[in-house]
């Protein structure tokens, strides 16, 4: 367990560093109001987690590499990829009630809590 935690942490460190670099790179080339860095990280992370989970479903084995890449790298790079994968799984199961509830609660409650946190600090 401790070894897997350290592996996830190492992958998370790399993912966080790459996220930082993508943000800096995108702000250097794009100066508009659209949050390009966050958008790029989210969509790239979704593609990567889709590839990794697709591969995992084919081989049916959780390895240290999966912990480093999925939990670690993707978790450090973007948690949106995990959210998108959760949504995909719910959709493929046909669990539309949970799908809609999770989507609405995640977005609405997330935005409300950002507002609440900022309001407390003001």
PDB file of C-alpha atoms in Angstrom:
ATOM      1  CA  UNK A   1       0.000   0.000   0.000  1.00  0.00           C
ATOM      2  CA  UNK A   2       2.744   2.471   0.957  1.00  0.00           C
ATOM      3  CA  UNK A   3       4.710   1.618  -2.201  1.00  0.00           C
ATOM      4  CA  UNK A   4       1.638   2.259  -4.372  1.00  0.00           C
ATOM      5  CA  UNK A   5       1.019   5.554  -2.578  1.00  0.00           C
ATOM      6  CA  UNK A   6       4.594   6.655  -3.315  1.00  0.00           C
ATOM      7  CA  UNK A   7       4.225   5.617  -6.948  1.00  0.00           C
ATOM      8  CA  UNK A   8       0.993   7.606  -7.262  1.00  0.00           C
ATOM      9  CA  UNK A   9       2.721  10.577  -5.629  1.00  0.00           C
ATOM     10  CA  UNK A  10       5.628  10.384  -8.063  1.00  0.00           C
ATOM     11  CA  UNK A  11       3.251  10.281 -11.018  1.00  0.00           C
ATOM     12  CA  UNK A  12       1.269  13.154  -9.506  1.00  0.00           C
ATOM     13  CA  UNK A  13       4.424  15.241  -9.204  1.00  0.00           C
ATOM     14  CA  UNK A  14       5.178  14.769 -12.901  1.00  0.00           C
ATOM     15  CA  UNK A  15       1.555  15.450 -13.878  1.00  0.00           C
ATOM     16  CA  UNK A  16       1.511  18.638 -11.822  1.00  0.00           C
ATOM     17  CA  UNK A  17       4.763  19.825 -13.384  1.00  0.00           C
ATOM     18  CA  UNK A  18       3.429  19.153 -16.890  1.00  0.00           C
ATOM     19  CA  UNK A  19       0.201  20.990 -16.018  1.00  0.00           C
ATOM     20  CA  UNK A  20       2.268  23.980 -14.866  1.00  0.00           C
ATOM     21  CA  UNK A  21       4.273  23.952 -18.111  1.00  0.00           C
ATOM     22  CA  UNK A  22       1.176  23.691 -20.311  1.00  0.00           C
ATOM     23  CA  UNK A  23      -0.341  26.644 -18.447  1.00  0.00           C
ATOM     24  CA  UNK A  24       2.784  28.764 -18.872  1.00  0.00           C
ATOM     25  CA  UNK A  25       3.155  27.800 -22.525  1.00  0.00           C
ATOM     26  CA  UNK A  26      -0.478  28.539 -23.355  1.00  0.00           C
ATOM     27  CA  UNK A  27      -0.452  31.921 -21.604  1.00  0.00           C
ATOM     28  CA  UNK A  28       2.700  32.836 -23.533  1.00  0.00           C
ATOM     29  CA  UNK A  29       1.049  32.154 -26.915  1.00  0.00           C
ATOM     30  CA  UNK A  30      -2.576  33.095 -26.202  1.00  0.00           C
ATOM     31  CA  UNK A  31      -3.606  36.277 -24.442  1.00  0.00           C
ATOM     32  CA  UNK A  32      -7.394  36.147 -24.697  1.00  0.00           C
ATOM     33  CA  UNK A  33     -10.015  35.682 -21.998  1.00  0.00           C
ATOM     34  CA  UNK A  34     -10.543  31.975 -22.793  1.00  0.00           C
ATOM     35  CA  UNK A  35      -8.716  29.801 -20.215  1.00  0.00           C
ATOM     36  CA  UNK A  36      -6.744  27.896 -22.858  1.00  0.00           C
ATOM     37  CA  UNK A  37      -4.268  26.270 -20.452  1.00  0.00           C
ATOM     38  CA  UNK A  38      -6.981  24.722 -18.287  1.00  0.00           C
ATOM     39  CA  UNK A  39      -8.960  23.700 -21.359  1.00  0.00           C
ATOM     40  CA  UNK A  40      -5.945  22.008 -22.961  1.00  0.00           C
ATOM     41  CA  UNK A  41      -5.021  20.200 -19.746  1.00  0.00           C
ATOM     42  CA  UNK A  42      -8.595  18.964 -19.321  1.00  0.00           C
ATOM     43  CA  UNK A  43      -9.068  17.669 -22.865  1.00  0.00           C
ATOM     44  CA  UNK A  44      -5.579  16.146 -23.097  1.00  0.00           C
ATOM     45  CA  UNK A  45      -6.093  14.517 -19.693  1.00  0.00           C
ATOM     46  CA  UNK A  46      -9.418  13.075 -20.857  1.00  0.00           C
ATOM     47  CA  UNK A  47      -7.751  11.557 -23.914  1.00  0.00           C
ATOM     48  CA  UNK A  48      -4.886  10.111 -21.860  1.00  0.00           C
ATOM     49  CA  UNK A  49      -7.176   8.600 -19.206  1.00  0.00           C
ATOM     50  CA  UNK A  50      -9.376   7.160 -21.959  1.00  0.00           C
ATOM     51  CA  UNK A  51      -6.353   5.479 -23.531  1.00  0.00           C
ATOM     52  CA  UNK A  52      -5.094   4.174 -20.191  1.00  0.00           C
ATOM     53  CA  UNK A  53      -8.442   2.835 -18.957  1.00  0.00           C
ATOM     54  CA  UNK A  54      -9.094   1.325 -22.395  1.00  0.00           C
ATOM     55  CA  UNK A  55      -5.768  -0.491 -22.182  1.00  0.00           C
ATOM     56  CA  UNK A  56      -6.491  -1.563 -18.601  1.00  0.00           C
ATOM     57  CA  UNK A  57      -9.842  -3.039 -19.676  1.00  0.00           C
ATOM     58  CA  UNK A  58      -8.068  -5.087 -22.363  1.00  0.00           C
ATOM     59  CA  UNK A  59      -5.380  -6.549 -20.094  1.00  0.00           C
ATOM     60  CA  UNK A  60      -7.482  -6.776 -16.881  1.00  0.00           C
ATOM     61  CA  UNK A  61      -4.461  -6.200 -14.654  1.00  0.00           C
ATOM     62  CA  UNK A  62      -3.717  -3.285 -12.337  1.00  0.00           C
ATOM     63  CA  UNK A  63       0.025  -2.680 -12.307  1.00  0.00           C
ATOM     64  CA  UNK A  64       2.362  -0.174 -10.747  1.00  0.00           C
ATOM     65  CA  UNK A  65       2.382   1.600 -14.105  1.00  0.00           C
ATOM     66  CA  UNK A  66      -1.398   2.082 -13.896  1.00  0.00           C
ATOM     67  CA  UNK A  67      -1.049   3.637 -10.443  1.00  0.00           C
ATOM     68  CA  UNK A  68       1.698   5.965 -11.657  1.00  0.00           C
ATOM     69  CA  UNK A  69      -0.073   6.918 -14.888  1.00  0.00           C
ATOM     70  CA  UNK A  70      -3.783   6.981 -14.009  1.00  0.00           C
ATOM     71  CA  UNK A  71      -3.972   7.885 -10.329  1.00  0.00           C
ATOM     72  CA  UNK A  72      -0.674   9.735 -10.276  1.00  0.00           C
ATOM     73  CA  UNK A  73      -0.006  11.482 -13.569  1.00  0.00           C
ATOM     74  CA  UNK A  74      -3.621  12.033 -14.624  1.00  0.00           C
ATOM     75  CA  UNK A  75      -4.594  13.017 -11.072  1.00  0.00           C
ATOM     76  CA  UNK A  76      -1.794  15.568 -10.910  1.00  0.00           C
ATOM     77  CA  UNK A  77      -2.366  16.747 -14.464  1.00  0.00           C
ATOM     78  CA  UNK A  78      -6.149  17.122 -14.160  1.00  0.00           C
ATOM     79  CA  UNK A  79      -8.917  15.663 -12.034  1.00  0.00           C
ATOM     80  CA  UNK A  80     -11.350  16.605 -14.783  1.00  0.00           C
ATOM     81  CA  UNK A  81     -10.192  13.505 -16.657  1.00  0.00           C
ATOM     82  CA  UNK A  82     -11.332  11.305 -13.765  1.00  0.00           C
ATOM     83  CA  UNK A  83     -14.672  13.150 -13.684  1.00  0.00           C
ATOM     84  CA  UNK A  84     -15.115  12.649 -17.436  1.00  0.00           C
ATOM     85  CA  UNK A  85     -14.257   8.953 -17.123  1.00  0.00           C
ATOM     86  CA  UNK A  86     -16.760   8.553 -14.270  1.00  0.00           C
ATOM     87  CA  UNK A  87     -19.400  10.170 -16.475  1.00  0.00           C
ATOM     88  CA  UNK A  88     -18.541   7.841 -19.362  1.00  0.00           C
ATOM     89  CA  UNK A  89     -18.826   4.766 -17.107  1.00  0.00           C
ATOM     90  CA  UNK A  90     -22.219   5.897 -15.795  1.00  0.00           C
ATOM     91  CA  UNK A  91     -23.392   6.532 -19.361  1.00  0.00           C
ATOM     92  CA  UNK A  92     -22.268   3.138 -20.616  1.00  0.00           C
ATOM     93  CA  UNK A  93     -24.104   1.495 -17.718  1.00  0.00           C
ATOM     94  CA  UNK A  94     -27.224   3.433 -18.659  1.00  0.00           C
ATOM     95  CA  UNK A  95     -27.434   4.909 -15.169  1.00  0.00           C
ATOM     96  CA  UNK A  96     -28.815   8.212 -16.445  1.00  0.00           C
ATOM     97  CA  UNK A  97     -30.231   9.367 -13.113  1.00  0.00           C
ATOM     98  CA  UNK A  98     -26.841   9.109 -11.427  1.00  0.00           C
ATOM     99  CA  UNK A  99     -25.183  10.560 -14.550  1.00  0.00           C
ATOM    100  CA  UNK A 100     -27.340  13.702 -14.467  1.00  0.00           C
ATOM    101  CA  UNK A 101     -27.174  14.008 -10.674  1.00  0.00           C
ATOM    102  CA  UNK A 102     -23.368  13.677 -10.653  1.00  0.00           C
ATOM    103  CA  UNK A 103     -22.999  16.138 -13.538  1.00  0.00           C
ATOM    104  CA  UNK A 104     -25.277  18.775 -12.040  1.00  0.00           C
ATOM    105  CA  UNK A 105     -24.009  18.402  -8.486  1.00  0.00           C
ATOM    106  CA  UNK A 106     -20.363  18.478  -9.552  1.00  0.00           C
ATOM    107  CA  UNK A 107     -20.738  21.606 -11.660  1.00  0.00           C
ATOM    108  CA  UNK A 108     -23.297  23.535  -9.614  1.00  0.00           C
ATOM    109  CA  UNK A 109     -21.984  22.626  -6.144  1.00  0.00           C
ATOM    110  CA  UNK A 110     -18.411  23.100  -7.360  1.00  0.00           C
ATOM    111  CA  UNK A 111     -19.144  26.630  -8.580  1.00  0.00           C
ATOM    112  CA  UNK A 112     -21.132  27.444  -5.426  1.00  0.00           C
ATOM    113  CA  UNK A 113     -18.278  26.276  -3.213  1.00  0.00           C
ATOM    114  CA  UNK A 114     -15.748  28.343  -5.169  1.00  0.00           C
ATOM    115  CA  UNK A 115     -18.059  31.319  -4.616  1.00  0.00           C
ATOM    116  CA  UNK A 116     -18.415  30.436  -0.914  1.00  0.00           C
ATOM    117  CA  UNK A 117     -14.676  30.086  -0.411  1.00  0.00           C
ATOM    118  CA  UNK A 118     -14.022  33.418  -2.093  1.00  0.00           C
ATOM    119  CA  UNK A 119     -16.857  35.073  -0.154  1.00  0.00           C
ATOM    120  CA  UNK A 120     -15.387  33.867   3.161  1.00  0.00           C
ATOM    121  CA  UNK A 121     -11.987  35.301   2.315  1.00  0.00           C
ATOM    122  CA  UNK A 122     -13.405  38.705   1.297  1.00  0.00           C
TER     123      UNK A 122
END
